[in-house]
Coordinates of C-alpha atoms and ligand atoms in Angstrom, one line a residue:
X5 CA 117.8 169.4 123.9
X6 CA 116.9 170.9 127.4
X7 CA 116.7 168.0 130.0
X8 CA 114.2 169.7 132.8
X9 CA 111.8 170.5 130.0
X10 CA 111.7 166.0 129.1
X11 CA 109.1 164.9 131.2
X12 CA 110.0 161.3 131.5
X13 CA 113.3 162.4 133.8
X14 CA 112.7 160.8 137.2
X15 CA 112.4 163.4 139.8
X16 CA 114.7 161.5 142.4
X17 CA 113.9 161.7 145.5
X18 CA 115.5 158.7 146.8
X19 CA 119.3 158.4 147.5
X20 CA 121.0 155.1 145.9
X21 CA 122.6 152.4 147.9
X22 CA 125.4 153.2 150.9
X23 CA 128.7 153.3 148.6
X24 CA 130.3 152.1 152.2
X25 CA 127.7 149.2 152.4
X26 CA 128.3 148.2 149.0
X27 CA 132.2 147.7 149.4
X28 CA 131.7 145.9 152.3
X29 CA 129.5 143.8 150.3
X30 CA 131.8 142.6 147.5
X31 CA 135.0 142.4 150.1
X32 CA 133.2 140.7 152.3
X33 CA 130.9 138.1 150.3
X34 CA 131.0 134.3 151.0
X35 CA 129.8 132.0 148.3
X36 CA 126.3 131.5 149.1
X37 CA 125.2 128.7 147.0
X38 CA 126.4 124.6 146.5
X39 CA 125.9 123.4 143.1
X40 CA 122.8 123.1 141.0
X41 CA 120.8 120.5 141.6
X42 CA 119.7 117.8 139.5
X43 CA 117.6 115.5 142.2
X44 CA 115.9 118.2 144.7
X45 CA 115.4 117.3 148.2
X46 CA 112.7 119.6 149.1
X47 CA 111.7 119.0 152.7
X48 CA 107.7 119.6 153.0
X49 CA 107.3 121.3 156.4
X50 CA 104.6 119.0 158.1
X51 CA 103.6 120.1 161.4
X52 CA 101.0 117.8 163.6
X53 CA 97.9 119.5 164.2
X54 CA 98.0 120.9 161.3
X55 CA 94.8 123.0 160.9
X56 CA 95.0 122.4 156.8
X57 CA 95.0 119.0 157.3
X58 CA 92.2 118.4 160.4
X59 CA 90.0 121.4 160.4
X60 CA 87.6 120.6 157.5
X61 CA 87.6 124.2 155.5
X62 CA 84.4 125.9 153.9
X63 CA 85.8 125.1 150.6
X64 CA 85.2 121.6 151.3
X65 CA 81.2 122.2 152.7
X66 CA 79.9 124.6 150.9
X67 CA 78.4 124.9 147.3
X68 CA 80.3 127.2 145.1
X69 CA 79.2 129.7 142.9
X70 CA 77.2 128.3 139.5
X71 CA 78.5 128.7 135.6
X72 CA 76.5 131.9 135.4
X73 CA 78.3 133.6 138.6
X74 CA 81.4 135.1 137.0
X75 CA 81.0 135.5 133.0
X76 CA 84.3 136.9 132.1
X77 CA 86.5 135.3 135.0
X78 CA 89.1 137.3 137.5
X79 CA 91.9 136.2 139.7
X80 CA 91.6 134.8 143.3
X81 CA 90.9 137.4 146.0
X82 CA 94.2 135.9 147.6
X83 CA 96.1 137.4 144.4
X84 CA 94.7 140.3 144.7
X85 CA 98.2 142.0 145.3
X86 CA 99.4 140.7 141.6
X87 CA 98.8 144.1 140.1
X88 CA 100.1 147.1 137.9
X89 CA 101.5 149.9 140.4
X90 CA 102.8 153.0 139.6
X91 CA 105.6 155.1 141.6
X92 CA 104.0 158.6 142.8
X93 CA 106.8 160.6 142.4
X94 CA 107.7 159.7 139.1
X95 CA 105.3 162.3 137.0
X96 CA 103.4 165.1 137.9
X97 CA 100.2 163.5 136.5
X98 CA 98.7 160.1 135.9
X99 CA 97.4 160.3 132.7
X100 CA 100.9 161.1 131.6
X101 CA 102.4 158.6 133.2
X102 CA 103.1 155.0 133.3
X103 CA 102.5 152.1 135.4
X104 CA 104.6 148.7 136.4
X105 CA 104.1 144.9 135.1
X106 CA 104.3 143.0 138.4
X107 CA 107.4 140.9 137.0
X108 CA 107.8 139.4 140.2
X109 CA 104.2 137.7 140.9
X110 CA 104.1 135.9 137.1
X111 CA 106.0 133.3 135.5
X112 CA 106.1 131.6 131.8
X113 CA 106.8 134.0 128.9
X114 CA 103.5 135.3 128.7
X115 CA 101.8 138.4 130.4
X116 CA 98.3 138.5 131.4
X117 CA 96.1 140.9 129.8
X118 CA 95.0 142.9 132.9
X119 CA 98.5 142.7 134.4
X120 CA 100.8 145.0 131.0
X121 CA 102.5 147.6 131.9
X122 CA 100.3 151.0 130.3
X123 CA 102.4 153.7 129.3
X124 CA 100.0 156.7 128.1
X125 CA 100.5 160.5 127.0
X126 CA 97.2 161.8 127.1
X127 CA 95.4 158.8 129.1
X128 CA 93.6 155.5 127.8
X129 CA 91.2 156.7 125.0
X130 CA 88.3 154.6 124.8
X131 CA 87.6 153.9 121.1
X132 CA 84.4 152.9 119.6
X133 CA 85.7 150.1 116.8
X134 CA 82.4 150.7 114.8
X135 CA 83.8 154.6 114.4
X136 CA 87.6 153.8 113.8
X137 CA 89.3 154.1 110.6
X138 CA 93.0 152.9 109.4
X139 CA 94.0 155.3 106.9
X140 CA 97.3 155.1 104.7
X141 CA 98.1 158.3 102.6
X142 CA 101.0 160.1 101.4
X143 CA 103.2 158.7 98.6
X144 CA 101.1 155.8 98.2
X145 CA 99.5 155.2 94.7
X146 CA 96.0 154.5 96.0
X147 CA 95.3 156.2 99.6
X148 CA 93.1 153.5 101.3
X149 CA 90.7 153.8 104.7
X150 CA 90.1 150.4 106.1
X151 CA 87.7 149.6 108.7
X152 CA 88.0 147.1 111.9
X153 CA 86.2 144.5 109.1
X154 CA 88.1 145.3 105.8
X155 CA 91.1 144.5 108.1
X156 CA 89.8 141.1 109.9
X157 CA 89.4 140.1 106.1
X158 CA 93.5 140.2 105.1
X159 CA 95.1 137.0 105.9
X160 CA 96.1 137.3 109.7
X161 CA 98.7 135.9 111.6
X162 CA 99.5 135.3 115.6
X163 CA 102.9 136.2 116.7
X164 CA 104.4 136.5 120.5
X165 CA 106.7 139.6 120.8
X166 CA 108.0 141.7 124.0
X167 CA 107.3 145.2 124.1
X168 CA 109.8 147.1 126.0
X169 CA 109.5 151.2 126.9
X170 CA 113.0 152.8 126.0
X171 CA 112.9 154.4 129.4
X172 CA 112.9 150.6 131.4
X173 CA 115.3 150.8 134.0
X174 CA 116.3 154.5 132.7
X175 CA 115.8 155.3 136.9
X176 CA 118.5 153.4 137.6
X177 CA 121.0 155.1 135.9
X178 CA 123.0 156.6 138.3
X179 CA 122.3 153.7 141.2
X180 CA 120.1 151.4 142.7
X181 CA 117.2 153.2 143.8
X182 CA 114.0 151.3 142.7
X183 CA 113.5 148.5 145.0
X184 CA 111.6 145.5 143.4
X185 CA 111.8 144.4 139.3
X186 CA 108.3 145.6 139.5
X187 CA 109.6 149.3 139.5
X188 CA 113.5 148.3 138.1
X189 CA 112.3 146.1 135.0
X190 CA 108.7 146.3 134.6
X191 CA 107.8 148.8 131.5
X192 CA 107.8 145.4 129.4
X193 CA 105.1 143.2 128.6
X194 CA 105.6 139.8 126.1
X195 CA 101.9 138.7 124.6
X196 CA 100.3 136.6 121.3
X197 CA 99.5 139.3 118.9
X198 CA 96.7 138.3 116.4
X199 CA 96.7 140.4 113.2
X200 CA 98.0 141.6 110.1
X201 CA 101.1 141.9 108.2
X202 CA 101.6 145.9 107.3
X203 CA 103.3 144.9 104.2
X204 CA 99.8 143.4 103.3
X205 CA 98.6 146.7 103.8
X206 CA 101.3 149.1 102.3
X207 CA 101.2 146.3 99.3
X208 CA 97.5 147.1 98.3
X209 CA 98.4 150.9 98.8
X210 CA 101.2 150.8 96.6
X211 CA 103.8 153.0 98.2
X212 CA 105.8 154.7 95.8
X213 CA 109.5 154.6 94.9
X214 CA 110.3 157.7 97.1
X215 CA 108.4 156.4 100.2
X216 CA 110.9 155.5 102.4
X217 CA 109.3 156.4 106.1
X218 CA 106.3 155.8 108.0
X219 CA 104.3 158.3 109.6
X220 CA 102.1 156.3 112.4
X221 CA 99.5 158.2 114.5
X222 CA 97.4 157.5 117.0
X223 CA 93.5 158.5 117.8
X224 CA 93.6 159.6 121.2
X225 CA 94.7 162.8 122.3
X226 CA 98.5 162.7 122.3
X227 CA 98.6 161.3 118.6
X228 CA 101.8 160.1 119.5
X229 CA 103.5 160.6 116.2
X230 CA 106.1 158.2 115.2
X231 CA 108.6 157.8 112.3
X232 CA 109.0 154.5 111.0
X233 CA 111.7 153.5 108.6
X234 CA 110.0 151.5 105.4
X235 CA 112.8 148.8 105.6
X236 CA 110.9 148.0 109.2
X237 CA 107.8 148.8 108.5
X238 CA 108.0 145.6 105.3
X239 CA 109.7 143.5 107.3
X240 CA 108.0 142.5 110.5
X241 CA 105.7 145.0 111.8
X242 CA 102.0 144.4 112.0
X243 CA 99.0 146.4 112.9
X244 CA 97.2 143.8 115.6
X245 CA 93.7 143.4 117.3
X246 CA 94.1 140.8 119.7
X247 CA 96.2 140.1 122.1
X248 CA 96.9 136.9 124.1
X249 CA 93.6 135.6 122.1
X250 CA 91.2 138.5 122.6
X251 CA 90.4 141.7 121.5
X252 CA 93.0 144.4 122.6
X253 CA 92.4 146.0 126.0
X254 CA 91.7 149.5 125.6
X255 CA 95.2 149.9 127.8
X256 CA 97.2 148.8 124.8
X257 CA 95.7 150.1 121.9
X258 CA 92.4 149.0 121.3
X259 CA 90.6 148.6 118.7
X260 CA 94.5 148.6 116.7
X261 CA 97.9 148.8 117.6
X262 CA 100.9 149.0 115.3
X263 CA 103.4 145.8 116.2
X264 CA 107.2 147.1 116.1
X265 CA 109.1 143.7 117.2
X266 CA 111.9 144.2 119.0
X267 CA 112.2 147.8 118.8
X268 CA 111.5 150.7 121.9
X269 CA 107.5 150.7 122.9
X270 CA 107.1 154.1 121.9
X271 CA 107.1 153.6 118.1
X272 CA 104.4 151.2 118.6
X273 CA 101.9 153.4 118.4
X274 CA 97.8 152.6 119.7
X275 CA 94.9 153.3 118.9
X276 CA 96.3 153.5 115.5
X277 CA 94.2 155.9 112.6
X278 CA 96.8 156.7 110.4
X279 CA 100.1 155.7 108.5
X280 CA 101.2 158.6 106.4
X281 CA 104.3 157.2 103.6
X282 CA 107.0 160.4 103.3
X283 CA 110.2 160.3 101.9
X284 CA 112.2 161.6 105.3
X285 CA 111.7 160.9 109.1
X286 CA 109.6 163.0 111.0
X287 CA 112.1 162.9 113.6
X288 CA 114.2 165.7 111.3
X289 CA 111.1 168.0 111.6
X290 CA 109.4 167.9 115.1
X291 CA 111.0 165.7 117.3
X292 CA 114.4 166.1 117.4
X293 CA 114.4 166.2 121.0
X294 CA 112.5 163.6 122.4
X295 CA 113.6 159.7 122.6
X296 CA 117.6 160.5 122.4
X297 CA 120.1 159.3 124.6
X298 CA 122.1 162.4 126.4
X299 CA 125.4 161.3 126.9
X300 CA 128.1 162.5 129.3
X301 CA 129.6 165.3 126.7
X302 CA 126.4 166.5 125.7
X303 CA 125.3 165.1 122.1
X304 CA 122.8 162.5 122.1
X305 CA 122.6 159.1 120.2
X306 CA 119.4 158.9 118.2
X307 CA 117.6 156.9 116.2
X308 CA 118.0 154.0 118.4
X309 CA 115.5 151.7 118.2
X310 CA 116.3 148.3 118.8
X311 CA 116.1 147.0 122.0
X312 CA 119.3 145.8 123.4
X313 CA 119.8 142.4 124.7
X314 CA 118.6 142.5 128.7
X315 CA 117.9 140.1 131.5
X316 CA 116.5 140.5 135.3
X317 CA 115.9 137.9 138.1
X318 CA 112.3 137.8 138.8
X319 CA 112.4 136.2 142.3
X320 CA 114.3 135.8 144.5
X321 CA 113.7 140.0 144.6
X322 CA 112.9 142.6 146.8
X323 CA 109.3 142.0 146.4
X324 CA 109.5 138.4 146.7
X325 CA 111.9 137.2 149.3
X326 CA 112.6 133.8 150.1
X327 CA 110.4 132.7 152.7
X328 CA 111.3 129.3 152.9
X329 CA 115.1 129.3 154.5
X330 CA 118.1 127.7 153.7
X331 CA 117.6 124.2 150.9
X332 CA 116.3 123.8 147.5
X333 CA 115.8 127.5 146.0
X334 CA 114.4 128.1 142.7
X335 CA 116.1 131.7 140.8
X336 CA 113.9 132.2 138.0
X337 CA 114.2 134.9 135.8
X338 CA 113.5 136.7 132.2
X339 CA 115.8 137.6 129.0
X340 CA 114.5 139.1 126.2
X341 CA 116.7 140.9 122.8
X342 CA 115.2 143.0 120.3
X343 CA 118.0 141.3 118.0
X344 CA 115.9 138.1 118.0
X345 CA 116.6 134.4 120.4
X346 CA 118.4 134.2 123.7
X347 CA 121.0 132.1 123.6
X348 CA 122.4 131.6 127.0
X349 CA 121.4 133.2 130.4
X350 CA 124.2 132.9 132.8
X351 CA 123.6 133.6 136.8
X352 CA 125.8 134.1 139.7
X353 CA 125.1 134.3 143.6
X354 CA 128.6 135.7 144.4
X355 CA 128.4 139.2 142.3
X356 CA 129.7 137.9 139.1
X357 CA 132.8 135.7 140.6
X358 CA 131.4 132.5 139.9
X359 CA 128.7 132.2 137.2
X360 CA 126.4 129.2 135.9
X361 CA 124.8 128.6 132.8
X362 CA 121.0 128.9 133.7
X363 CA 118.2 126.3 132.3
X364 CA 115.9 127.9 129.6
X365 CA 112.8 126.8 129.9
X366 CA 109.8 127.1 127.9
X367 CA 109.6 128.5 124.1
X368 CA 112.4 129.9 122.8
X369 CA 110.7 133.3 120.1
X370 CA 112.6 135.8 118.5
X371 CA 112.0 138.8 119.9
X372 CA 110.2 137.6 122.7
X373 CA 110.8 137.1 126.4
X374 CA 112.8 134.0 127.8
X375 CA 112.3 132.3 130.7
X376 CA 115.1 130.8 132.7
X377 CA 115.7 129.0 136.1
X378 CA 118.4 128.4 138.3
X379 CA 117.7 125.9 140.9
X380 CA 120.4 125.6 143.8
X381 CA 120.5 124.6 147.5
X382 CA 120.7 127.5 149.5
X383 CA 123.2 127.1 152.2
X384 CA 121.3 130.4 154.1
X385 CA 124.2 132.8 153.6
X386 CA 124.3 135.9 151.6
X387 CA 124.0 136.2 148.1
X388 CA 124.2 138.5 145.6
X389 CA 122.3 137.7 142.8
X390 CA 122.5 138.8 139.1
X391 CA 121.9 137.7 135.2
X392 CA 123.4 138.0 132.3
X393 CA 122.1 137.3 128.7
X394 CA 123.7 136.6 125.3
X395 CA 121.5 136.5 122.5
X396 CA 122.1 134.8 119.1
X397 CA 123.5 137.4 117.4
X398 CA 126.5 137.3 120.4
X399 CA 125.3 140.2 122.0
X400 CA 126.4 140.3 125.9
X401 CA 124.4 142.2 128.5
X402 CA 126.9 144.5 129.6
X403 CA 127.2 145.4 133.7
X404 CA 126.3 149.2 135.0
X405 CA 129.9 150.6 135.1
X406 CA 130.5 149.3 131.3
X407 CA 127.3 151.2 130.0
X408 CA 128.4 154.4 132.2
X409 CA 132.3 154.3 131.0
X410 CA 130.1 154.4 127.6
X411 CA 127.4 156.7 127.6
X412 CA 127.4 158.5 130.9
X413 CA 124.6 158.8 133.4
X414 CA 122.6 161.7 131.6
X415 CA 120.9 159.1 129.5
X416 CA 117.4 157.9 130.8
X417 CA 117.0 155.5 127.7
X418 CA 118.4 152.0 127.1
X419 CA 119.6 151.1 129.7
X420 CA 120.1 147.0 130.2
X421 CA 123.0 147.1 132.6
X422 CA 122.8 143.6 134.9
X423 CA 121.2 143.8 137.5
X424 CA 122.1 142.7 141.2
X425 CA 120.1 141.7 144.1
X426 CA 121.3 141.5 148.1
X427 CA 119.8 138.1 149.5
X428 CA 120.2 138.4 153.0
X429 CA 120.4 135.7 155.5
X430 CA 117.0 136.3 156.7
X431 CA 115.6 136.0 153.0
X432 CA 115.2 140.1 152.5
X433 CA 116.5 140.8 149.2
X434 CA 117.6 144.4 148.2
X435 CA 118.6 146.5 145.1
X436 CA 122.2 147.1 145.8
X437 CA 124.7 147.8 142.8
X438 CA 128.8 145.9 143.1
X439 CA 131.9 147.2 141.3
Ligands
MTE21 N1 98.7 156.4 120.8 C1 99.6 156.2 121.7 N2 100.5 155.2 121.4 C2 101.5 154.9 122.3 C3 101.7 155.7 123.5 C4 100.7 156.8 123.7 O1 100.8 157.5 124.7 N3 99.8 157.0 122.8 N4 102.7 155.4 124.3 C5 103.9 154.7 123.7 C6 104.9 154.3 124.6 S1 106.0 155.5 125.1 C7 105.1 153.0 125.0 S2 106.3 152.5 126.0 C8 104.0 152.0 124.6 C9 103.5 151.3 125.8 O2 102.5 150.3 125.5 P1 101.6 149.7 126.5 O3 100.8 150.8 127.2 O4 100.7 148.7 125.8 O5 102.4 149.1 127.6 O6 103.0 152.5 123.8 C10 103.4 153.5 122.9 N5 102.3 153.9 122.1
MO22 MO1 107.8 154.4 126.2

């Protein structure tokens, strides 16, 4: 495997985080935070003359636009910097290229449509549904093509699932260097899926005793060919048309996308035309190279698919600093495992000395993200926030230095090392790493 030739490898351009700084930092740390708080005594800052208050605001004397002004609805103007962003220097091309989930502007479990991350080979295709076929062949006993109707005709089923790129946080590998969860944590997205069961599918073509992988293709250009084991491919996959209660965006897949829960978003392939049944993983014959983990004495792991269990604090982060000073502060964060539930998200503000067992809050889904919250009194000094999640299965996020000691730094996959955040006294917040 020749690493220049892998496109994905971040050209780095940036240099990571002032070694010097960052023992200073972990000597020299007080304990930020008090105690979580159970009864908060937020402070409204009320000023006289306030202009909110007194000045009487257009808002408030004008007419607003009718039911017929805005037919499929968009944000504020004053969110209008809640959006996907990419990082220039990352690839030499934008339609082979991804873009960032603003992580740090959304809260809930849920990701709006417009704001997933897109991770494309060959750009969006833009597919007419009327002219797009399903087809599964190979070793199946009766090949079947299924229209966008035939499908929305199998029983159907909604399902909320996180879909994580195997190269999240893969630029962090060998230090802080990203700064904002935007650009460190944001090649995942969590929607509702609407759609059917493959095993529906594979059922009425009969695979055949031999058929034991999944060949999935896409229709735009790339194809992006993926192996599939069958054992998956029965259990919980699904090929899906809507998400989040409408059709697909043509982003993510539409008219069809193949639903691979809890497993690295490159096997869930868009735009999906075709599932070919074999009897051995494509990987062995074209693709031996690509989605591997390089470790530190050259062989690679493969074949790893499930997403391990991972956690990042949303805000406080360095694109949303605390604004508000010293007093009731609200750490709110996400946790997701391809295993299945999150058990427990712990967080500290001292770099891992002291840690407290965060609140989840909202649904709890297999293989879906997790939202948790911290809420503390912020005496105004330092803090160096991080997360750690432990799904059901006992899985423990492990810190930076333990996935180095175990795979090296060559690896640009998998990486769910904690993550740590400088609060400053001002409210700045910066990627910085501790050891
Ligand atoms: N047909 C097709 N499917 C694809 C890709 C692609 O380029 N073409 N990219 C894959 C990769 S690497 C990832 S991480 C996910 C990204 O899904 P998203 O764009 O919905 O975030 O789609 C996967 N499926
Ligand atoms: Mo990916």
């Amino acid at each position: 495997m020749s690493r220049a030739s892998d496109r994905k490898r971040p050209l780095v351009s940036a240099a990571p985080a002032d070694p010097s700084r960052r023992q200073l930092l972990t000597a020299g740390l007080v304990a930020g935070a008090g105690a979580a708080l159970t009864g908060l005594a937020v402070r409204p800052a009320v000023a006289a003359g306030d202009p909110a208050i007194t000045e009487i605001q257009d808002w408030n004397r004008y007419l607003g636009d009718g039911v017929d002004a805005r037919p499929y609805g968009t944000p504020s103007p004053f969110e209008s910097k809640v959006v996907r962003r990419n990082v220039a220097w990352l690839t030499a091309d934008p339609v082979s290229s991804v873009n960032f989930t603003p992580l740090h502007e959304l809260d809930g479990i849920i990701t709006p449509n417009g704001l997933c991350f897109e991770r494309h080979h060959a750009g969006i295709a833009e597919v007419d549904p009327a002219m797009h076929r399903l087809m599964i062949s190979g070793l199946v006993d009766k090949p079947l093509v299924f229209t966008m109707a035939d499908l929305k005709r199998f029983p159907r089923e909604n399902r909320v699932y996180f879909l994580e790129c195997a190269a999240n946080s893969g630029m962090e590998w060998r230090g802080a260097q990203l700064n904002g969860c935007q650009f460190t944590h944001g090649m995942v997205h969590c929607v509702v899926y609407t759609g059917v069961r493959l095993r529906l599918l594979l059922e009425e073509a009969g695979v055949k005793a031999n058929g034991k992988w999944l060949l999935a293709e896409g229709a735009d250009s790339s194809a992006m060919t993926r192996s599939i084991p069958m054992e998956k491919a029965l259990d919980d996959c699904m090929v899906a048309f809507a998400m989040n209660g409408e059709a697909l965006r043509p982003e993510q897949g539409y008219p069809l996308r193949l639903v691979v829960p809890g497993w690295e978003g490159n096997m869930w392939v868009k735009w999906l035309r075709r599932l070919e049944v074999g009897d051995m993983a494509w990987h062995h014959r074209e693709e031996t190279s690509k989605y591997t983990d390089l470790l530190a004495n050259g062989k690679a792991r493969r074949f790893t698919w499930v997403m391990d269990v991972k956690s990042v604090i949303t805000s406080p982060s360095p694109q949303a600093p605390v604004t508000h000073g010293r007093g009731p502060l609200v750490i709110s964060g996400l946790a997701w495992s391809g295993n299945g539930t999150i058990s427990r998200v712990d967080v500290t503000t001292d770099g891992g000395r002291n840690w407290k067992t965060a609140r989840l809050d909202g649904p709890s889904l297999p293989k879906a993200l997790h939202r948790f919250y911290l809420d503390i009194d912020w005496d105004g000094s330092e803090l160096l926030l991080q997360s750690r999640a432990i799904d059901a299965d006992g899985f423990v996020q492990p810190t930076k230095d333990e996935l180095r000691a175990a795979r090296g730094e060559n690896s640009i996959y998998h990486n769910n090392g904690i993550q740590t955040w400088y609060v400053k006294a001002d409210g700045v917040v910066e990627n910085v790493e501790v050891s």
